[in-house]
Coordinates of C-alpha atoms in Angstrom, one line a residue:
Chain A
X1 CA 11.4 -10.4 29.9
X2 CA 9.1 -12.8 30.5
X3 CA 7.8 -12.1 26.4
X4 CA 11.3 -12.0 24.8
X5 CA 12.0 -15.3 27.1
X6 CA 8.9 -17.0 25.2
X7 CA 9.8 -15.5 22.0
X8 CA 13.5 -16.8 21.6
X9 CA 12.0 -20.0 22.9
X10 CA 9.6 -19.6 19.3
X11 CA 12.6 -18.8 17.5
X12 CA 14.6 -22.0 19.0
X13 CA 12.1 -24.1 17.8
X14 CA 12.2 -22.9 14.4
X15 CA 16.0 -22.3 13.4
X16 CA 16.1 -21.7 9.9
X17 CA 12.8 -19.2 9.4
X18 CA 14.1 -17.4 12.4
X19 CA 17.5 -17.2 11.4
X20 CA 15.8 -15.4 8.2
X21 CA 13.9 -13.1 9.9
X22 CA 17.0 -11.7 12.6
X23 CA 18.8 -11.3 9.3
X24 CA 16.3 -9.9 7.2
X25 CA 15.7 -7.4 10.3
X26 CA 19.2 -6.0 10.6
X27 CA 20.0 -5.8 7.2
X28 CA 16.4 -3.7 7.2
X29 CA 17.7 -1.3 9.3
X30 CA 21.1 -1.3 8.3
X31 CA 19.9 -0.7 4.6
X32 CA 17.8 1.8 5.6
X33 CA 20.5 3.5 7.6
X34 CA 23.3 3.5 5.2
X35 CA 20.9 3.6 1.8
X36 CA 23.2 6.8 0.6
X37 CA 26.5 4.5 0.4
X38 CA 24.4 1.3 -0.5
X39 CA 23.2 3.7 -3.7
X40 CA 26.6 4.6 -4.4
X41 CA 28.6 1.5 -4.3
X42 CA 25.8 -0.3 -6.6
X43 CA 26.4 2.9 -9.4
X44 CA 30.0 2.2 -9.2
X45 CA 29.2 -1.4 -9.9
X46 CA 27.2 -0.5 -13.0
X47 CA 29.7 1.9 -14.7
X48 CA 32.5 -0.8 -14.2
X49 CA 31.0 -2.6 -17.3
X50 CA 31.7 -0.2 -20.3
X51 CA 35.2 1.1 -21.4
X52 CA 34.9 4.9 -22.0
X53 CA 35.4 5.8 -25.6
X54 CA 35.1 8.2 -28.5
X55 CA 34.1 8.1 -32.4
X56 CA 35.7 9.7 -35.0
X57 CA 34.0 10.1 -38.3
X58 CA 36.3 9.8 -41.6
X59 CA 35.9 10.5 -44.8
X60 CA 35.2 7.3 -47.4
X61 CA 38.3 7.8 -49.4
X62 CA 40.7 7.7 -46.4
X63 CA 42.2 4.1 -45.8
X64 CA 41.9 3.5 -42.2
X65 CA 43.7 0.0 -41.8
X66 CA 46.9 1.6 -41.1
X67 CA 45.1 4.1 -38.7
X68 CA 43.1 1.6 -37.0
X69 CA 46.8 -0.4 -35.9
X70 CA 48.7 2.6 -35.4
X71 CA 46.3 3.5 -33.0
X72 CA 45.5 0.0 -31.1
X73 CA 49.0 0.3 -30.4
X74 CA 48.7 3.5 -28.5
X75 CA 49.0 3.5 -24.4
X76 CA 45.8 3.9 -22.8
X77 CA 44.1 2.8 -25.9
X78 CA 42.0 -0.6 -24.9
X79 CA 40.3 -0.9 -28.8
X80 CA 39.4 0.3 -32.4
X81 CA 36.3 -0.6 -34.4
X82 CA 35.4 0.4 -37.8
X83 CA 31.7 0.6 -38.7
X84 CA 30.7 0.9 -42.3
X85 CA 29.3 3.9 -43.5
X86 CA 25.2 2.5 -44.1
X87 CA 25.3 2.0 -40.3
X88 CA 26.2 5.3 -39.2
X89 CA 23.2 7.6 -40.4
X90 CA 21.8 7.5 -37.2
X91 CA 25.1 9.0 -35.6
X92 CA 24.8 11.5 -38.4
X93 CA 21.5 12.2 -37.6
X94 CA 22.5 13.0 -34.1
X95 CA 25.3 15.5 -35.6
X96 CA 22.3 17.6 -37.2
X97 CA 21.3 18.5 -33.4
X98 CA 24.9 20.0 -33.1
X99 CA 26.1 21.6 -36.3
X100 CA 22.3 22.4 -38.2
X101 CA 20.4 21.1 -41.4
X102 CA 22.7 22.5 -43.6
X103 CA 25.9 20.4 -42.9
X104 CA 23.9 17.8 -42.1
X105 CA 22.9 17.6 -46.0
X106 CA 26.4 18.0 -46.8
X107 CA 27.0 15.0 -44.8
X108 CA 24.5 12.5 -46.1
X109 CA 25.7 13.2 -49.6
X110 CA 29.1 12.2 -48.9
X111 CA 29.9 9.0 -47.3
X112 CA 31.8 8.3 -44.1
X113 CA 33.1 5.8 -42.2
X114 CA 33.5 5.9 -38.4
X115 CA 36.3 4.6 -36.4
X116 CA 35.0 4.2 -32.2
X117 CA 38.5 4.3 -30.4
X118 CA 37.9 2.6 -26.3
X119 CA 40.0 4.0 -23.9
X120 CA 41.2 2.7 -20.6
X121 CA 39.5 3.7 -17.2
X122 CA 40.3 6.9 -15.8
X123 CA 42.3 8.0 -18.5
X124 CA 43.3 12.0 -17.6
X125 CA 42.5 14.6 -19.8
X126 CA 45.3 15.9 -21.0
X127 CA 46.0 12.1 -22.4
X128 CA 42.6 11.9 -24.3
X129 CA 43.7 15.2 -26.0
X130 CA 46.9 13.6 -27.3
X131 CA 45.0 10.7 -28.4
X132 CA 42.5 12.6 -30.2
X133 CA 44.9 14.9 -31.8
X134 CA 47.2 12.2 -32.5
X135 CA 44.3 10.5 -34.4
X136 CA 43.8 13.8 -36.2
X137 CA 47.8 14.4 -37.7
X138 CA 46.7 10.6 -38.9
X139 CA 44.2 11.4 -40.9
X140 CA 44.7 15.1 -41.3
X141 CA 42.0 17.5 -39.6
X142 CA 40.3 18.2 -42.6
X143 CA 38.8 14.7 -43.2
X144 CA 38.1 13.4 -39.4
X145 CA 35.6 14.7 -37.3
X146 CA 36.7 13.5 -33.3
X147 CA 33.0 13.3 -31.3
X148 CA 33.4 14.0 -27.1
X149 CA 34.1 11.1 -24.8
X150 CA 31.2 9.2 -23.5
X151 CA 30.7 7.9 -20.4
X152 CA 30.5 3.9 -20.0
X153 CA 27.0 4.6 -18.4
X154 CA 25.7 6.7 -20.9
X155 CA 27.1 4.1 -23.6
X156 CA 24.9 1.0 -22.0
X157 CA 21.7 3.0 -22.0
X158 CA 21.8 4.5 -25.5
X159 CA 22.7 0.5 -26.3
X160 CA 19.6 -0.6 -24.6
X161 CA 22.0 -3.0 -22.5
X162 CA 19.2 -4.2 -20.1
X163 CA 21.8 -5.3 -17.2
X164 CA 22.7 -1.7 -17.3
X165 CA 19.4 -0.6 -16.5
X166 CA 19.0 -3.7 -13.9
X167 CA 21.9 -2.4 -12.1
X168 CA 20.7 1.2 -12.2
X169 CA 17.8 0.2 -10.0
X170 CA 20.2 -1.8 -7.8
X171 CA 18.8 -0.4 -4.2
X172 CA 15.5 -0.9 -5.1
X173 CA 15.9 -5.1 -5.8
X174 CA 18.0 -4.8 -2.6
X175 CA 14.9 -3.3 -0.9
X176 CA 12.5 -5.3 -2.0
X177 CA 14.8 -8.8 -1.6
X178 CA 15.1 -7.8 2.0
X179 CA 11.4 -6.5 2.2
X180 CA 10.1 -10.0 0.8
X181 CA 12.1 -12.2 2.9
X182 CA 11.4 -10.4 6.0
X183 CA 7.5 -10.8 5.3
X184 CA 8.5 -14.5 4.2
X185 CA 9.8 -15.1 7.3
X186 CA 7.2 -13.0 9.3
X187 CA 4.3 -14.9 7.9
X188 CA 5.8 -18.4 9.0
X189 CA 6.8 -17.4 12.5
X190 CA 3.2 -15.7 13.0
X191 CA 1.1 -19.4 12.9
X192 CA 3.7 -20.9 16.0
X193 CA 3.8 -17.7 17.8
X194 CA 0.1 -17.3 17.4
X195 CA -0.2 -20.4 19.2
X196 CA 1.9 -19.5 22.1
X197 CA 0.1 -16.5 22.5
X198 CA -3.0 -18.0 22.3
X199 CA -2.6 -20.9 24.8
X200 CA -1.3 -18.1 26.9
X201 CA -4.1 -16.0 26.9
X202 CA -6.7 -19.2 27.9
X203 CA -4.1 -19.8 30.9
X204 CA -3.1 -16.8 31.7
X205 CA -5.1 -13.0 32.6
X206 CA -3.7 -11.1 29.8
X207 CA -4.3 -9.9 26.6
X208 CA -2.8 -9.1 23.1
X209 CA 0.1 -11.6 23.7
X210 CA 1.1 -11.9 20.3
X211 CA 1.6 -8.4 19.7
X212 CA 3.5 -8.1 23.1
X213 CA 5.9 -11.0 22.0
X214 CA 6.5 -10.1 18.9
X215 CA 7.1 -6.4 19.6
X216 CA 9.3 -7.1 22.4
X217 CA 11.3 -9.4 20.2
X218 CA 11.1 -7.3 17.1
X219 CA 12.6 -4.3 19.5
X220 CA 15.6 -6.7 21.0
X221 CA 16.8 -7.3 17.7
X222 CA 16.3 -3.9 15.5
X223 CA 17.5 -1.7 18.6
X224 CA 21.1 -3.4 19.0
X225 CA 21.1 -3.5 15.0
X226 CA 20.7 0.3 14.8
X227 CA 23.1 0.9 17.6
X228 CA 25.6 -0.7 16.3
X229 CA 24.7 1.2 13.0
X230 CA 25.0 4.5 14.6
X231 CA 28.6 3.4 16.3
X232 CA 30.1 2.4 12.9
X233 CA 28.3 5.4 10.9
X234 CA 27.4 8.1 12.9
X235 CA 24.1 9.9 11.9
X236 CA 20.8 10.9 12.4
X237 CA 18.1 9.9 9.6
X238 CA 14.5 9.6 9.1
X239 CA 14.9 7.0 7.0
X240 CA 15.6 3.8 9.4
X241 CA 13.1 4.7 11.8
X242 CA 10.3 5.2 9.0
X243 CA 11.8 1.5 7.8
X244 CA 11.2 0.1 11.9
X245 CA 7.9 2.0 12.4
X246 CA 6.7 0.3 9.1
X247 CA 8.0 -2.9 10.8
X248 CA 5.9 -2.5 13.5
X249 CA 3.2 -1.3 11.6
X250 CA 3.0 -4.9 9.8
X251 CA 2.8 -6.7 12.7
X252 CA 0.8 -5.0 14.4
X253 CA -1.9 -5.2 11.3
X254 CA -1.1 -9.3 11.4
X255 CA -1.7 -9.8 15.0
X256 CA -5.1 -7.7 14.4
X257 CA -5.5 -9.9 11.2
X258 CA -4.5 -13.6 11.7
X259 CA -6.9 -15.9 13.8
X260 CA -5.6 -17.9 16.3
Chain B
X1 CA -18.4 -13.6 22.0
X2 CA -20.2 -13.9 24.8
X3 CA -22.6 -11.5 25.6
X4 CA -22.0 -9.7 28.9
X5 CA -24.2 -9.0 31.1
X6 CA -22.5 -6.4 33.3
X7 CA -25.1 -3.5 34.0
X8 CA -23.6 -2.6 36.8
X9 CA -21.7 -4.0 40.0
X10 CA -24.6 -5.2 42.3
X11 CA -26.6 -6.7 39.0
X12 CA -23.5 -8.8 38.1
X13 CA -23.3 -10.0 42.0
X14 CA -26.9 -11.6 41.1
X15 CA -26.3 -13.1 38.0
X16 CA -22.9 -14.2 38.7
X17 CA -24.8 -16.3 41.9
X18 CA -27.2 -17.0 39.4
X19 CA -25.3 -18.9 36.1
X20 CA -22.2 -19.7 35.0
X21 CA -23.7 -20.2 31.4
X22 CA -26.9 -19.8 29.8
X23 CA -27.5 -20.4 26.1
X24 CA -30.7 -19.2 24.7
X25 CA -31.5 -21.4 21.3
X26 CA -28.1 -21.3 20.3
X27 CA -27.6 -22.9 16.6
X28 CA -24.3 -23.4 15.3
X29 CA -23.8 -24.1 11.3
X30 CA -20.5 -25.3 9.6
X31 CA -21.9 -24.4 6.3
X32 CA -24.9 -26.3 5.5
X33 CA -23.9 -28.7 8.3
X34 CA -25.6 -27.7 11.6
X35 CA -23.3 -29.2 14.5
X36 CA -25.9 -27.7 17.6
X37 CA -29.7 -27.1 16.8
X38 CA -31.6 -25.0 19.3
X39 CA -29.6 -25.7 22.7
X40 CA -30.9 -24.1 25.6
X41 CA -29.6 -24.7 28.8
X42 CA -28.3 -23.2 32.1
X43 CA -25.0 -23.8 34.1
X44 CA -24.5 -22.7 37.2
X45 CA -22.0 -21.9 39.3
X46 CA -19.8 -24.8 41.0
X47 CA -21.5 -27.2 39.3
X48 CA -20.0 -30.3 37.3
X49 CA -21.4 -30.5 34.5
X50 CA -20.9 -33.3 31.9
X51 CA -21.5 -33.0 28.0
X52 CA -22.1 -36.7 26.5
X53 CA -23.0 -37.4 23.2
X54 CA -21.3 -40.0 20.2
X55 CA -18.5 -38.5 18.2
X56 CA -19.9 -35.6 15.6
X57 CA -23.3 -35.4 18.0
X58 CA -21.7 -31.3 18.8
X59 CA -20.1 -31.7 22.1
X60 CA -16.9 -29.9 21.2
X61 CA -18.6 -27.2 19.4
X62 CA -20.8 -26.5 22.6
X63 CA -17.6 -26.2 24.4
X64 CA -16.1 -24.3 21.8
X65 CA -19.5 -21.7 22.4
X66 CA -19.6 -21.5 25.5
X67 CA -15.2 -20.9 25.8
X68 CA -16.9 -18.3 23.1
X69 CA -14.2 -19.6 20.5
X70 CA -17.1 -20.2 18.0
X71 CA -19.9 -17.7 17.6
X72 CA -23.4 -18.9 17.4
X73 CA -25.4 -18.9 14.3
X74 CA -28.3 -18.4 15.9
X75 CA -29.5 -17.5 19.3
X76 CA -27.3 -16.0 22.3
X77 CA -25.0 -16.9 24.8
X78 CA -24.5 -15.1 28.3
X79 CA -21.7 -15.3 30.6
X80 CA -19.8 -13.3 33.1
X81 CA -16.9 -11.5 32.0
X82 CA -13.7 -13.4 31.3
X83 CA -11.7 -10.9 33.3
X84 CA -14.1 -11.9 36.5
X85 CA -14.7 -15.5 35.9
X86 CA -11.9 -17.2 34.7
X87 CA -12.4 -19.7 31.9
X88 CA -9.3 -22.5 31.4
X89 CA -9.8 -25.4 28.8
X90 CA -8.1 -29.0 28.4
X91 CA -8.7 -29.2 24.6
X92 CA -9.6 -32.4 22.7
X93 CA -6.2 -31.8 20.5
X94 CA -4.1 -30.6 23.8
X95 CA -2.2 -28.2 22.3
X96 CA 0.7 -29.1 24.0
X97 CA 3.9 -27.9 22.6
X98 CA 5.7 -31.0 21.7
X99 CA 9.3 -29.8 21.4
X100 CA 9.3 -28.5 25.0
X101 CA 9.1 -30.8 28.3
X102 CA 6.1 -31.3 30.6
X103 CA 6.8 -28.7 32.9
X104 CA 7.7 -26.1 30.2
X105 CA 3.8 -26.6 28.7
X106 CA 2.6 -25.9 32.6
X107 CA 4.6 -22.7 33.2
X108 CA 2.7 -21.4 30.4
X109 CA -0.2 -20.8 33.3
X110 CA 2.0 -18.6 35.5
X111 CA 0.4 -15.9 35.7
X112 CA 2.0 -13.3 38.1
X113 CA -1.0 -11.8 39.4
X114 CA -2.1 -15.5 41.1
X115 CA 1.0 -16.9 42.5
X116 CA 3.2 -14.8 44.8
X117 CA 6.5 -15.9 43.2
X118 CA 7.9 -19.0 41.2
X119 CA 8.6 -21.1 43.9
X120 CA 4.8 -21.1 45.2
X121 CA 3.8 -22.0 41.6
X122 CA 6.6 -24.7 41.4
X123 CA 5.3 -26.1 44.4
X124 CA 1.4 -26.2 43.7
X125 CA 2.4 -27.7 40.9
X126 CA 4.5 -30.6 41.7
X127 CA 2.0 -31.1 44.8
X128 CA -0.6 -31.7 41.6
X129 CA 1.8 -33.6 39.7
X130 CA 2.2 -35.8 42.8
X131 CA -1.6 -36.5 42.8
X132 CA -1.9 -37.6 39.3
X133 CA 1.4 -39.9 39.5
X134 CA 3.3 -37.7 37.0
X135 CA 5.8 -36.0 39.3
X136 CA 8.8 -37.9 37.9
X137 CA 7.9 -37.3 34.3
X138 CA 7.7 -33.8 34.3
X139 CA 11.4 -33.5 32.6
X140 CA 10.2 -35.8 29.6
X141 CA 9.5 -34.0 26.2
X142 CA 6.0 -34.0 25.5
X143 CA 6.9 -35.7 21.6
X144 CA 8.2 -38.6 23.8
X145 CA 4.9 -38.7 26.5
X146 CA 2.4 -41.0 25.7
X147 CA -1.1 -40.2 25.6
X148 CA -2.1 -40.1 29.2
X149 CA 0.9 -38.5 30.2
X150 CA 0.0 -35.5 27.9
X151 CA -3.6 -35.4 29.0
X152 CA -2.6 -35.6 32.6
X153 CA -0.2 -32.3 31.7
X154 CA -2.9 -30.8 29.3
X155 CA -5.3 -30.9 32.8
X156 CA -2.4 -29.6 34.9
X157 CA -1.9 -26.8 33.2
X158 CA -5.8 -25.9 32.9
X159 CA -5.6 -26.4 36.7
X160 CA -2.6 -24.5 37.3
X161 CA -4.3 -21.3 36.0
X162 CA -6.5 -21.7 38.7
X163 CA -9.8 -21.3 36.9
X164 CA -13.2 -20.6 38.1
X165 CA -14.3 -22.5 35.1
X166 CA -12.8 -25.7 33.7
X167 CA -14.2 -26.6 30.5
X168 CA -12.4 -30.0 29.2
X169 CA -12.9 -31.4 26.2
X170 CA -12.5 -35.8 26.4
X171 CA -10.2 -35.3 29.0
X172 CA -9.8 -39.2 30.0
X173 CA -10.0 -40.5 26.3
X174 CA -6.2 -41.8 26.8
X175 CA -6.8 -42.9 30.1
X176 CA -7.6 -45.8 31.9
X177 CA -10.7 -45.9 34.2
X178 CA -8.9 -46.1 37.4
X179 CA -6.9 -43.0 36.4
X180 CA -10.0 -41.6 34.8
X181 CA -11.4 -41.4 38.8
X182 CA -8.4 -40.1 40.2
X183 CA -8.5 -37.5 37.6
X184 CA -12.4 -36.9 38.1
X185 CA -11.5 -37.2 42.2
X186 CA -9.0 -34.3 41.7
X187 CA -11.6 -31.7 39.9
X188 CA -14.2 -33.0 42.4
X189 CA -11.6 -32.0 45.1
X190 CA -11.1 -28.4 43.4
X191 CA -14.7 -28.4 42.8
X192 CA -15.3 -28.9 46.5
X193 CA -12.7 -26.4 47.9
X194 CA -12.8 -23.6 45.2
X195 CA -16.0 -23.9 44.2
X196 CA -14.9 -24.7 40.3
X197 CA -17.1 -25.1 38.0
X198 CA -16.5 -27.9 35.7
X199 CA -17.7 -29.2 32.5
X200 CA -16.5 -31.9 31.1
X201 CA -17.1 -33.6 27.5
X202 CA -17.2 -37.5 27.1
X203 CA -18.1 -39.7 24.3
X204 CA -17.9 -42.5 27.6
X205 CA -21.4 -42.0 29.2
X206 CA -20.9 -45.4 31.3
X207 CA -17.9 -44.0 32.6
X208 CA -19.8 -40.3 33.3
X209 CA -22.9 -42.1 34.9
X210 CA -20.7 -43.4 37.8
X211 CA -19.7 -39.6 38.6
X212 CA -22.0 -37.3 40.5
X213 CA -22.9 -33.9 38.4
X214 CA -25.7 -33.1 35.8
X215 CA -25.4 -34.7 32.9
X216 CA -26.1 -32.9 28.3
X217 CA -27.0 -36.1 26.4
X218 CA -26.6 -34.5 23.0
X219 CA -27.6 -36.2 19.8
X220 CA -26.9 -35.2 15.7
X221 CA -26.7 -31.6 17.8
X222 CA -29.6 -32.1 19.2
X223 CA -30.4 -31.6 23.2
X224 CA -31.9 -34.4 24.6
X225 CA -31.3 -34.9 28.2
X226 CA -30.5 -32.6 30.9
X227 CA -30.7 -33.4 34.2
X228 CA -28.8 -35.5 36.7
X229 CA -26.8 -38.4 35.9
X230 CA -28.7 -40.9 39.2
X231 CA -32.0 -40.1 36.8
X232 CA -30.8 -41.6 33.4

């Protein structure tokens, strides 16, 4: 008591670097205690940003104007984009992995054009179909070719969109945001708790003060944060307790490390 | 730090009658600045013993060696265990803690296995506080105290651990001489009735000469008396 009495009293004195650190520490363990959802909800986050869609490849003598309105005015159709024929090789290219060489030199010779129709989110099966084959009776089946729907994900990283791939490694920022201000905050309480513990020790018989403060006060606010953890979340993981032992770990290595 | 000599029980017995302190050439270098050259001398037990010496002449690093805060460069230092002999220190900066009070700086020497519960400390302490005139002052914040005030707390909490060893570094430097002799009357008092051994730094050696106790002239880190002050 006497420990956690002179460690609040550290923390008092220095509001703002110890409001950092009690916050840092909870959301430590509550991070490492509810990672799985924390993973989850950031994916979500990052797929939100494409439109799923689909490309159709037409032959260079069809006119697609007409096509291109008729089918913007479709439900469930967000947008249509026409791409001239010189920048669609590399799609091409990509249709030799599917269909073989031979078509694929039956393609180059003959131009195309291709038409990328955007759907709307969560758009059910059975409504893509009609879409598709609606885009078909357009054209006629003979000169379109309709490609599989691909995922907004998938669409950012073939794009190179670099937020995409930020987002993707969303838990990891998270972790280390938390991770560096915690140590932030660890490294400016340690000089005024090193003093307390030092001016203990020459007044008092007793050792290792600053590790017995700081672990005393380190416990009083990680154990209630994992409690309350467990009450809203029930569930046993390895994963929070490897996050507090590593806690610990640091400061016991400062309080071995940093004079006095 | 300190080299222990504990061989076993009835060999510390004699050494602990024996010294306090003894430093055998001790040499102390801040880089190619040497703040204590060769110091060899001997404190025993319940003795006052006063360290004077202009500013930068070392006094503070021999206190600093013999609290075994600094490590000597050269040469060895023996004492008796810290966890038998007691060492408590008024230091030349304080280290007070300025955002608490007076009496929040001296309950940082409550130490459970000395006093039976808080009152008997509380009481000690304002019986102290009594005797150096600070009693009513003991609420104040130490950022508001001015400089006597703090040393008078910096020595009440050094005495509150109840050491066996008081090592204070220009304890009267904010203080008048008349409360300079009370202070000295006080660790004379504790020095009398539980046999503490003081030692006491001073850049004042008028003020020291007046005291009874053996005197460390020091010089550029230099020793160069030792010996009681009636023979200066």
């Amino acid at each position: 008591m006497f420990y956690l009495v002179e460690f609040l009293k550290v923390l008092k004195e220095n509001v703002i670097v110890a409001f950092i650190f009690v916050m840092s520490s909870v959301a430590v363990v509550s991070v490492s205690h509810n990672y799985k959802g924390i993973e989850a909800k950031l994916s979500n986050v990052s797929t939100k940003n494409g439109q799923p869609y689909f490309n159709a490849l037409v032959s260079d003598g069809v006119r697609v104007d007409s096509v291109v309105r008729r089918m913007k005015s479709l439900p469930g159709v967000v947008g249509v984009e026409t791409v001239k024929s010189l920048a669609i090789k590399k799609e091409v290219k990509t249709l030799e992995k599917i269909y073989g060489t031979d078509l694929l030199k039956n393609l180059v010779s003959s131009k195309y054009k291709k038409i990328k129709i955007e759907l709307k989110h969560g758009l059910k099966l059975k409504n893509q179909t009609l879409i598709k084959e609606y885009l078909q009776r357009l054209i006629g089946k003979e000169s379109v070719t309709v490609g599989n729907l691909k995922t907004p994900q998938k669409v950012k990283l073939e794009k190179g969109n670099i937020i995409q791939i930020i987002t993707s490694w969303g838990k990891w920022y998270l972790v280390s945001i938390l991770a560096g201000l915690w140590l932030i905050s660890l490294a400016l309480l340690v000089k005024p708790l090193k003093k307390s513990s030092y001016i203990m020790e020459k007044f008092q018989r007793s050792n290792h003060n600053f590790f017995k403060m700081f672990g005393v006060g380190l416990l009083s606010i990680i154990i209630p944060a994992y409690i309350a953890n467990v009450a809203y979340a029930p569930k046993v993981d390895l994963i929070p307790f490897a996050a507090m032992l590593t806690m610990f770990g640091i400061v016991l290595l400062t309080s071995a490390l940093v004079k006095k | 730090m300190r080299e222990v000599l504990l061989g076993s029980k009835k060999n510390y017995q004699n050494l602990k009658d024996q010294f306090v302190f003894y430093l055998d050439n001790v040499s102390v270098d801040y880089g190619n600045c040497s703040a204590l050259k060769d110091i060899t001398l001997t404190v025993n037990p319940g003795e006052i013993f006063f360290v004077t010496g202009k500013s930068g002449a070392g006094k503070t690093t021999l206190l600093n060696v013999l609290a075994g805060d600094v490590k000597p460069t050269k040469g060895r230092v023996f004492g008796v265990d810290q966890n038998v002999r007691f060492i408590s220190q008024v230091f030349q900066d304080l280290k007070l803690f300025e955002h608490r009070t007076c009496e929040e700086n001296i309950w940082f020497s409550y130490d459970r296995s000395l006093y039976k519960n808080k009152n008997e400390f509380r009481s000690d302490m304002l019986e102290l506080a009594k005797v150096l005139g600070i009693q009513d002052k003991l609420g104040d914040k130490v950022k508001d105290a001015n400089g006597g005030l703090k040393q008078k707390v910096a020595m009440l909490r050094a005495l509150m651990a109840r050491p066996n060893v008081l090592i204070a570094d220009e304890p009267t430097s904010s203080l008048d001489k008349e409360s300079s002799i009370k202070l000295f009357d006080v660790l004379n008092f504790y020095n009398i009735k539980r046999k503490l051994t003081v030692i006491w730094a001073s850049h004042n050696r008028e003020l020291v000469k007046t005291f009874p106790g053996k005197i460390v002239h020091l010089e550029n880190g230099k020793l160069i008396y030792s010996g009681h002050a009636c023979f200066i």
